[in-house]
Tab-separated table of C-alpha atoms and ligand atoms in Angstrom:
chain	number	residue	atom	x	y	z
A	10	UNK	CA	29.694	30.558	6.702
A	11	UNK	CA	30.943	27.442	4.920
A	12	UNK	CA	29.279	26.123	1.794
A	13	UNK	CA	27.542	22.772	1.860
A	14	UNK	CA	28.602	20.616	-1.044
A	15	UNK	CA	25.899	18.120	-1.788
A	16	UNK	CA	26.002	14.694	-3.351
A	17	UNK	CA	22.468	13.884	-4.482
A	18	UNK	CA	21.268	10.310	-4.884
A	19	UNK	CA	18.115	10.115	-7.025
A	20	UNK	CA	16.686	12.434	-9.646
A	21	UNK	CA	13.023	11.424	-9.716
A	22	UNK	CA	10.092	13.649	-8.732
A	23	UNK	CA	11.637	14.702	-5.406
A	24	UNK	CA	15.241	14.819	-6.692
A	25	UNK	CA	14.256	17.197	-9.481
A	26	UNK	CA	12.377	19.360	-6.969
A	27	UNK	CA	15.541	19.552	-4.849
A	28	UNK	CA	17.731	20.319	-7.856
A	29	UNK	CA	15.455	23.195	-8.733
A	30	UNK	CA	15.044	24.768	-5.277
A	31	UNK	CA	18.644	24.376	-4.066
A	32	UNK	CA	19.615	26.534	-7.023
A	33	UNK	CA	17.241	29.270	-5.814
A	34	UNK	CA	17.971	29.081	-2.062
A	35	UNK	CA	20.736	31.650	-1.639
A	36	UNK	CA	20.770	31.664	2.181
A	37	UNK	CA	21.316	27.943	2.362
A	38	UNK	CA	24.874	28.303	1.007
A	39	UNK	CA	24.543	24.916	-0.637
A	40	UNK	CA	25.353	23.614	-4.065
A	41	UNK	CA	24.889	20.271	-5.742
A	42	UNK	CA	28.287	18.864	-6.683
A	43	UNK	CA	27.312	15.450	-8.025
A	44	UNK	CA	24.121	13.516	-8.790
A	45	UNK	CA	24.050	9.717	-8.773
A	46	UNK	CA	21.297	8.188	-10.919
A	47	UNK	CA	20.373	4.614	-11.846
A	48	UNK	CA	20.551	5.206	-15.586
A	49	UNK	CA	22.636	7.816	-17.368
A	50	UNK	CA	20.614	7.227	-20.551
A	51	UNK	CA	17.298	8.381	-19.143
A	52	UNK	CA	16.192	11.714	-20.670
A	53	UNK	CA	16.451	14.594	-18.144
A	54	UNK	CA	14.987	18.112	-18.150
A	55	UNK	CA	17.186	20.660	-19.947
A	56	UNK	CA	18.145	22.539	-16.758
A	57	UNK	CA	19.952	19.485	-15.317
A	58	UNK	CA	23.705	19.926	-15.899
A	59	UNK	CA	24.687	16.599	-17.425
A	60	UNK	CA	28.324	16.876	-16.236
A	61	UNK	CA	27.060	16.429	-12.646
A	62	UNK	CA	25.537	13.031	-13.397
A	63	UNK	CA	27.149	9.723	-12.533
A	64	UNK	CA	25.878	6.185	-12.032
A	65	UNK	CA	28.667	5.265	-9.558
A	66	UNK	CA	27.834	5.810	-5.859
A	67	UNK	CA	31.598	5.912	-5.117
A	68	UNK	CA	31.880	9.156	-7.117
A	69	UNK	CA	29.921	10.774	-4.291
A	70	UNK	CA	30.949	8.691	-1.278
A	71	UNK	CA	34.683	8.963	-2.049
A	72	UNK	CA	34.653	12.672	-2.909
A	73	UNK	CA	36.300	14.470	0.063
A	74	UNK	CA	34.732	17.794	-1.018
A	75	UNK	CA	31.185	16.490	-0.524
A	76	UNK	CA	30.044	17.123	3.044
A	77	UNK	CA	26.335	16.307	2.775
A	78	UNK	CA	24.461	13.539	1.035
A	79	UNK	CA	20.821	13.811	0.062
A	80	UNK	CA	19.235	10.441	-0.586
A	81	UNK	CA	15.877	10.389	-2.390
A	82	UNK	CA	15.861	7.112	-4.301
A	83	UNK	CA	12.874	4.788	-4.217
A	84	UNK	CA	14.710	1.522	-3.576
A	85	UNK	CA	14.854	1.032	0.201
A	86	UNK	CA	17.670	-1.565	0.110
A	87	UNK	CA	19.941	0.565	-2.055
A	88	UNK	CA	19.090	3.588	0.106
A	89	UNK	CA	20.083	1.641	3.222
A	90	UNK	CA	23.460	0.714	1.703
A	91	UNK	CA	24.186	4.321	0.730
A	92	UNK	CA	22.991	5.922	3.968
A	93	UNK	CA	24.657	3.422	6.296
A	94	UNK	CA	27.954	3.676	4.381
A	95	UNK	CA	27.837	7.488	4.490
A	96	UNK	CA	27.151	7.431	8.239
A	97	UNK	CA	29.997	4.967	8.762
A	98	UNK	CA	32.245	7.566	7.123
A	99	UNK	CA	30.819	10.260	9.423
A	100	UNK	CA	29.159	12.124	6.522
A	101	UNK	CA	25.871	13.946	7.197
A	102	UNK	CA	22.844	12.625	5.322
A	103	UNK	CA	19.383	13.985	4.580
A	104	UNK	CA	16.948	11.292	3.505
A	105	UNK	CA	13.270	11.046	2.618
A	106	UNK	CA	13.161	7.260	2.522
A	107	UNK	CA	10.558	6.315	5.128
A	108	UNK	CA	10.588	2.557	4.386
A	109	UNK	CA	14.353	2.400	4.857
A	110	UNK	CA	14.375	4.587	7.969
A	111	UNK	CA	11.440	2.802	9.626
A	112	UNK	CA	13.108	-0.578	9.131
A	113	UNK	CA	16.659	0.393	10.150
A	114	UNK	CA	16.298	3.294	12.569
A	115	UNK	CA	17.894	1.668	15.665
A	116	UNK	CA	21.005	0.812	13.653
A	117	UNK	CA	21.078	4.222	11.952
A	118	UNK	CA	20.917	5.921	15.354
A	119	UNK	CA	23.807	3.771	16.559
A	120	UNK	CA	25.870	4.637	13.468
A	121	UNK	CA	25.340	8.345	14.113
A	122	UNK	CA	26.462	7.938	17.725
A	123	UNK	CA	29.502	5.852	16.868
A	124	UNK	CA	30.852	7.801	13.903
A	125	UNK	CA	29.653	11.332	14.624
A	126	UNK	CA	27.629	11.760	11.410
A	127	UNK	CA	24.073	13.027	11.385
A	128	UNK	CA	20.940	11.808	9.648
A	129	UNK	CA	17.993	14.178	9.176
A	130	UNK	CA	14.710	13.022	7.668
A	131	UNK	CA	11.846	15.451	8.199
A	132	UNK	CA	10.896	14.869	4.550
A	133	UNK	CA	10.221	11.210	5.287
A	134	UNK	CA	7.003	11.971	7.149
A	135	UNK	CA	4.209	14.207	5.847
A	136	UNK	CA	6.134	15.943	3.053
A	137	UNK	CA	6.235	19.658	3.755
A	138	UNK	CA	4.848	19.498	7.317
A	139	UNK	CA	7.669	19.866	9.892
A	140	UNK	CA	6.354	17.130	12.128
A	141	UNK	CA	9.558	15.304	13.120
A	142	UNK	CA	11.586	18.294	14.259
A	143	UNK	CA	8.612	19.670	16.193
A	144	UNK	CA	7.999	16.397	17.996
A	145	UNK	CA	11.705	16.066	18.731
A	146	UNK	CA	12.257	19.603	20.000
A	147	UNK	CA	9.012	21.179	21.145
A	148	UNK	CA	6.971	18.295	22.544
A	149	UNK	CA	9.826	17.244	24.766
A	150	UNK	CA	7.822	16.454	27.880
A	151	UNK	CA	5.482	13.946	29.452
A	152	UNK	CA	2.298	15.624	28.263
A	153	UNK	CA	1.927	14.032	24.838
A	154	UNK	CA	-1.131	11.778	24.614
A	155	UNK	CA	-1.649	11.094	20.946
A	156	UNK	CA	-0.344	11.790	17.453
A	157	UNK	CA	-2.918	10.926	14.849
A	158	UNK	CA	-3.480	11.843	11.273
A	159	UNK	CA	-3.530	11.405	7.560
A	160	UNK	CA	0.067	10.638	6.671
A	161	UNK	CA	-0.335	9.428	3.087
A	162	UNK	CA	-1.191	11.862	0.319
A	163	UNK	CA	-1.989	9.321	-2.405
A	164	UNK	CA	-4.624	7.347	-0.508
A	165	UNK	CA	-6.142	10.590	0.729
A	166	UNK	CA	-6.228	11.896	-2.838
A	167	UNK	CA	-7.981	8.699	-3.960
A	168	UNK	CA	-10.532	8.789	-1.125
A	169	UNK	CA	-11.250	12.478	-1.816
A	170	UNK	CA	-11.839	11.786	-5.498
A	171	UNK	CA	-14.083	8.846	-4.740
A	172	UNK	CA	-16.052	10.625	-1.978
A	173	UNK	CA	-16.316	14.168	-3.280
A	174	UNK	CA	-16.262	13.626	-7.020
A	175	UNK	CA	-17.816	10.168	-7.317
A	176	UNK	CA	-14.761	9.133	-9.307
A	177	UNK	CA	-13.814	5.543	-9.956
A	178	UNK	CA	-11.117	4.176	-7.558
A	179	UNK	CA	-8.793	2.877	-10.292
A	180	UNK	CA	-8.887	6.175	-12.167
A	181	UNK	CA	-8.148	8.144	-9.001
A	182	UNK	CA	-5.144	5.884	-8.324
A	183	UNK	CA	-3.857	6.478	-11.867
A	184	UNK	CA	-4.166	10.235	-11.332
A	185	UNK	CA	-2.234	10.028	-8.038
A	186	UNK	CA	0.534	8.221	-9.933
A	187	UNK	CA	0.537	10.717	-12.810
A	188	UNK	CA	0.743	13.639	-10.385
A	189	UNK	CA	3.834	12.124	-8.737
A	190	UNK	CA	2.235	11.524	-5.311
A	191	UNK	CA	2.271	7.727	-5.323
A	192	UNK	CA	5.195	5.467	-4.498
A	193	UNK	CA	6.898	3.556	-7.344
A	194	UNK	CA	4.860	0.612	-6.068
A	195	UNK	CA	1.518	2.260	-5.177
A	196	UNK	CA	0.410	-0.720	-3.093
A	197	UNK	CA	2.576	0.837	-0.347
A	198	UNK	CA	0.244	3.835	-0.365
A	199	UNK	CA	-3.117	2.107	-0.599
A	200	UNK	CA	-2.322	-0.848	1.661
A	201	UNK	CA	-1.245	1.489	4.447
A	202	UNK	CA	2.480	0.664	4.588
A	203	UNK	CA	3.633	4.159	3.672
A	204	UNK	CA	1.544	5.519	6.578
A	205	UNK	CA	2.910	2.759	8.805
A	206	UNK	CA	6.558	3.631	8.083
A	207	UNK	CA	5.851	7.304	8.833
A	208	UNK	CA	4.046	6.343	12.041
A	209	UNK	CA	7.010	4.248	13.221
A	210	UNK	CA	9.350	7.226	12.680
A	211	UNK	CA	6.908	9.650	14.330
A	212	UNK	CA	6.628	7.370	17.376
A	213	UNK	CA	10.403	7.445	17.921
A	214	UNK	CA	10.306	11.241	18.047
A	215	UNK	CA	6.998	11.493	19.928
A	216	UNK	CA	7.546	8.910	22.662
A	217	UNK	CA	11.165	7.812	22.328
A	218	UNK	CA	10.206	4.230	21.512
A	219	UNK	CA	10.995	2.255	18.369
A	220	UNK	CA	8.416	-0.329	17.322
A	221	UNK	CA	9.202	-2.592	14.374
A	222	UNK	CA	6.777	-2.090	11.439
A	223	UNK	CA	6.121	-5.854	11.500
A	224	UNK	CA	4.499	-5.555	14.926
A	225	UNK	CA	1.936	-2.896	13.997
A	226	UNK	CA	-1.551	-3.626	12.671
A	227	UNK	CA	-1.893	-2.059	9.223
A	228	UNK	CA	-4.947	-2.136	6.998
A	229	UNK	CA	-5.408	-0.120	3.815
A	230	UNK	CA	-8.167	1.044	1.498
A	231	UNK	CA	-7.736	-1.512	-1.304
A	232	UNK	CA	-11.004	-3.332	-0.617
A	233	UNK	CA	-13.269	-0.311	0.006
A	234	UNK	CA	-16.534	-0.550	-1.958
A	235	UNK	CA	-19.449	1.689	-2.889
A	236	UNK	CA	-21.415	0.072	-0.017
A	237	UNK	CA	-18.898	1.447	2.510
A	238	UNK	CA	-18.919	4.860	0.908
A	239	UNK	CA	-22.734	4.973	0.851
A	240	UNK	CA	-22.922	4.008	4.517
A	241	UNK	CA	-20.359	6.653	5.501
A	242	UNK	CA	-22.326	9.299	3.574
A	243	UNK	CA	-25.595	8.224	5.237
A	244	UNK	CA	-23.931	8.723	8.621
A	245	UNK	CA	-22.556	12.121	7.509
A	246	UNK	CA	-19.001	10.805	7.809
A	247	UNK	CA	-15.984	10.418	5.542
A	248	UNK	CA	-13.642	7.445	5.447
A	249	UNK	CA	-9.964	8.433	5.761
A	250	UNK	CA	-6.827	6.314	6.080
A	251	UNK	CA	-5.618	7.225	9.563
A	252	UNK	CA	-2.396	6.391	11.410
A	253	UNK	CA	-2.296	6.841	15.150
A	254	UNK	CA	-0.079	6.406	18.181
A	255	UNK	CA	-2.052	6.765	21.402
A	256	UNK	CA	-1.115	6.675	25.087
A	257	UNK	CA	-3.675	4.308	26.616
A	258	UNK	CA	-2.245	4.522	30.160
A	259	UNK	CA	0.660	6.308	31.867
A	260	UNK	CA	2.944	3.387	31.112
A	261	UNK	CA	1.651	2.165	27.754
A	262	UNK	CA	0.701	3.220	24.255
A	263	UNK	CA	-0.748	1.553	21.206
A	264	UNK	CA	-0.475	2.283	17.479
A	265	UNK	CA	-2.101	1.163	14.239
A	266	UNK	CA	-2.993	2.225	10.692
A	267	UNK	CA	-6.562	1.718	9.546
A	268	UNK	CA	-9.318	3.395	7.551
A	269	UNK	CA	-11.510	5.295	9.973
A	270	UNK	CA	-14.961	6.878	9.970
A	271	UNK	CA	-14.282	10.579	10.469
A	272	UNK	CA	-16.986	12.963	11.708
A	273	UNK	CA	-17.255	16.571	10.445
A	274	UNK	CA	-16.199	17.890	13.865
A	275	UNK	CA	-12.698	16.424	13.446
A	276	UNK	CA	-9.832	18.460	12.020
A	277	UNK	CA	-8.872	15.691	9.615
A	278	UNK	CA	-12.374	15.609	8.085
A	279	UNK	CA	-11.410	18.630	5.964
A	280	UNK	CA	-7.999	17.302	4.938
A	281	UNK	CA	-8.515	16.369	1.306
A	282	UNK	CA	-6.594	15.475	-1.835
A	283	UNK	CA	-2.840	15.027	-1.374
A	284	UNK	CA	-2.827	17.083	1.826
A	285	UNK	CA	-1.786	15.539	5.130
A	286	UNK	CA	-3.039	16.551	8.558
A	287	UNK	CA	-1.586	15.653	11.935
A	288	UNK	CA	-3.368	16.135	15.258
A	289	UNK	CA	-1.123	16.288	18.320
A	290	UNK	CA	-2.964	15.869	21.589
A	291	UNK	CA	-1.586	16.472	25.038
A	292	UNK	CA	-2.399	17.147	28.641
A	293	UNK	CA	-2.964	20.881	29.219
A	294	UNK	CA	-3.258	21.918	25.573
A	295	UNK	CA	-5.864	19.467	24.221
A	296	UNK	CA	-5.478	19.324	20.438
A	297	UNK	CA	-3.123	21.031	18.007
A	298	UNK	CA	-3.274	20.560	14.283
A	299	UNK	CA	-0.632	20.655	11.541
A	300	UNK	CA	-1.780	20.706	7.940
A	301	UNK	CA	0.034	20.807	4.625
A	302	UNK	CA	0.993	19.122	1.392
A	303	UNK	CA	2.201	15.624	2.156
A	304	UNK	CA	3.313	14.462	-1.270
A	305	UNK	CA	4.742	15.787	-4.507
A	306	UNK	CA	8.172	16.930	-5.662
A	307	UNK	CA	8.236	20.529	-4.436
A	308	UNK	CA	6.537	20.084	-1.022
A	309	UNK	CA	8.913	17.227	-0.184
A	310	UNK	CA	11.897	19.129	-1.562
A	311	UNK	CA	11.006	22.082	0.693
A	312	UNK	CA	11.369	19.807	3.696
A	313	UNK	CA	14.711	18.480	2.410
A	314	UNK	CA	15.895	22.064	1.976
A	315	UNK	CA	14.942	22.810	5.574
A	316	UNK	CA	17.056	19.846	6.746
A	317	UNK	CA	19.966	21.010	4.576
A	318	UNK	CA	19.774	24.460	6.170
A	319	UNK	CA	19.554	22.845	9.605
A	320	UNK	CA	22.838	21.075	8.865
A	321	UNK	CA	24.395	24.443	8.119
A	322	UNK	CA	23.857	25.090	11.832
A	323	UNK	CA	25.037	21.583	12.750
A	324	UNK	CA	21.558	20.518	13.826
A	325	UNK	CA	21.093	16.824	14.632
A	326	UNK	CA	18.365	14.803	16.291
A	327	UNK	CA	19.445	14.022	19.841
A	328	UNK	CA	16.859	11.244	20.363
A	329	UNK	CA	16.654	12.524	23.923
A	330	UNK	CA	13.388	10.773	24.691
A	331	UNK	CA	14.950	7.372	23.964
A	332	UNK	CA	17.079	7.856	27.073
A	333	UNK	CA	14.218	8.909	29.348
A	334	UNK	CA	13.329	6.873	32.387
A	335	UNK	CA	9.882	5.349	32.395
A	336	UNK	CA	9.254	5.374	28.667
A	337	UNK	CA	5.816	3.947	27.861
A	338	UNK	CA	5.691	0.393	26.502
A	339	UNK	CA	3.932	-0.633	23.301
A	340	UNK	CA	0.800	-2.703	23.869
A	341	UNK	CA	-1.733	-4.385	21.597
A	342	UNK	CA	-3.830	-5.240	24.611
A	343	UNK	CA	-6.528	-2.663	23.833
A	344	UNK	CA	-10.056	-2.972	22.581
A	345	UNK	CA	-11.096	-1.273	19.351
A	346	UNK	CA	-14.509	-0.771	17.795
A	347	UNK	CA	-14.619	-1.726	14.124
A	348	UNK	CA	-16.953	-1.898	11.157
A	349	UNK	CA	-16.403	-5.012	9.036
A	350	UNK	CA	-18.228	-5.310	5.713
A	351	UNK	CA	-18.096	-8.683	3.991
A	352	UNK	CA	-19.571	-10.773	1.186
A	353	UNK	CA	-21.536	-13.992	1.895
A	354	UNK	CA	-18.403	-15.992	0.975
A	355	UNK	CA	-16.487	-14.322	3.835
A	356	UNK	CA	-19.083	-14.965	6.536
A	357	UNK	CA	-17.152	-17.788	8.217
A	358	UNK	CA	-13.980	-15.663	8.459
A	359	UNK	CA	-15.825	-12.792	10.120
A	360	UNK	CA	-17.931	-14.993	12.400
A	361	UNK	CA	-14.729	-16.645	13.686
A	362	UNK	CA	-13.387	-13.312	15.010
A	363	UNK	CA	-13.422	-13.078	18.825
A	364	UNK	CA	-15.707	-10.060	19.204
A	365	UNK	CA	-16.199	-8.982	22.798
A	366	UNK	CA	-19.471	-7.253	22.002
A	367	UNK	CA	-21.509	-6.968	18.798
A	368	UNK	CA	-23.275	-3.612	18.525
A	369	UNK	CA	-24.927	-3.709	15.108
A	370	UNK	CA	-25.479	-6.241	12.327
A	371	UNK	CA	-26.788	-5.827	8.802
A	372	UNK	CA	-27.339	-8.576	6.246
A	373	UNK	CA	-28.428	-8.470	2.608
A	374	UNK	CA	-28.082	-10.858	-0.330
A	375	UNK	CA	-24.943	-9.115	-1.587
A	376	UNK	CA	-23.130	-8.033	1.550
A	377	UNK	CA	-23.323	-7.805	5.320
A	378	UNK	CA	-21.637	-5.766	7.982
A	379	UNK	CA	-21.037	-5.955	11.663
A	380	UNK	CA	-20.050	-3.204	14.085
A	381	UNK	CA	-18.360	-4.750	17.090
A	382	UNK	CA	-15.694	-4.419	19.780
A	383	UNK	CA	-12.591	-6.541	19.367
A	384	UNK	CA	-9.080	-6.687	20.872
A	385	UNK	CA	-6.378	-5.193	18.627
A	386	UNK	CA	-4.379	-8.361	19.244
A	387	UNK	CA	-7.155	-10.404	17.574
A	388	UNK	CA	-7.016	-8.167	14.486
A	389	UNK	CA	-3.245	-8.710	14.293
A	390	UNK	CA	-3.738	-12.476	14.505
A	391	UNK	CA	-6.392	-12.407	11.757
A	392	UNK	CA	-4.664	-9.879	9.509
A	393	UNK	CA	-4.126	-12.210	6.545
A	394	UNK	CA	-7.755	-13.404	6.518
A	395	UNK	CA	-9.007	-9.829	6.827
A	396	UNK	CA	-7.214	-8.953	3.572
A	397	UNK	CA	-9.694	-11.048	1.522
A	398	UNK	CA	-11.018	-8.993	-1.418
A	399	UNK	CA	-14.592	-9.239	-0.102
A	400	UNK	CA	-13.793	-7.778	3.331
A	401	UNK	CA	-13.337	-4.127	4.342
A	402	UNK	CA	-12.409	-3.054	7.835
A	403	UNK	CA	-12.842	0.436	9.246
A	404	UNK	CA	-12.066	1.809	12.689
A	405	UNK	CA	-14.684	3.642	14.731
A	406	UNK	CA	-12.719	5.969	17.032
A	407	UNK	CA	-12.929	5.298	20.767
A	408	UNK	CA	-10.022	7.175	22.350
A	409	UNK	CA	-10.507	10.665	23.817
A	410	UNK	CA	-14.101	10.933	22.601
A	411	UNK	CA	-15.005	12.808	25.750
A	412	UNK	CA	-12.231	15.324	25.155
A	413	UNK	CA	-13.220	16.853	21.784
B	19	HSE	N1	3.595	8.298	-1.639
B	19	HSE	C1	3.683	9.220	-0.547
B	19	HSE	C2	2.309	9.796	-0.275
B	19	HSE	C3	4.668	10.299	-0.881
B	19	HSE	O1	1.425	9.613	-1.121
B	19	HSE	O2	2.092	10.393	0.763
B	19	HSE	C4	5.045	11.161	0.274
B	19	HSE	O3	5.646	10.436	1.301
């Protein structure tokens, strides 16, 4: 069996996890030959062999001995340049960069086809949970109805702290950063974009369809208040940040990222802290559930290691479903039921929304809320206004309620 010689880009939380576990993984027959970092002056843990470090990407890309690149840097543009150049040279790449992959996947697939390289990225979605390879290989049929779950560890950690420990939101966010769960820019986590990027990647492997992140409604937890939390508790619910892709007819599916009221009967109700949980629903088998650590250096590194080992056996994603006849089409022409809490100053914004049916209203001097049905398309059109600091939006699930 040949040895994999790795060029590693990035030595942050995940990079250090990889450095540590590749050294221990004897069956992987892999060794790290070179590590490219942004700054050679940054202090590193003692076990990092300083002679491996470089700040020149060419030292890896031009090294004929290196036959696999692992890319775990946090800058999506730089990651794109490295990964696309490696693929153009036919070199195999393992990446965890969900923002980069979600934005450039069609081109990255084309580069793999044209130049014969391979790009694996199970670590990009849900950390240690093997969701991509399972969707790609096992759920290779027409039965899939829905993939839905908690895809972001940091926001889930924050919501758990706030709900279960009564902790202050800002402190919980600081903790998520200190523990290495959060992105370099944590607004990606709490505004839902990290979940969105993972959902876009998951949808390619679930349904064989690429949807640009710009076309998907995404709403985070930034504006949640104690009023929302109190209401959820009164209704014996939790609020979780949920990403979902759902078949709404044989020929169409929808997708969005939004906080959601989650009842105790749901699998994801018990997914707390930095854990992720993914429910896969299909004809014939109803619901299946995958659960595991979604963030942090070692859980993510374990997924990278699995992709490295897969390359030892020449594994690549075939993207078979993208070639299927009769792939479902993305639609925003669906009706959702939402809870919208708002301050008196935001009343005009909320009243202007084209609700199809109002089901409940509450008004007090400090805040009001409405529970109403509304087309997803209308939420997309109003997304900027809905981001006002005094407004919080939360989904009330409607799909498959009769099937649980
Ligand atoms: N910031 C991400 C999260 C890291 O919190 O889930 C893992 O993708």
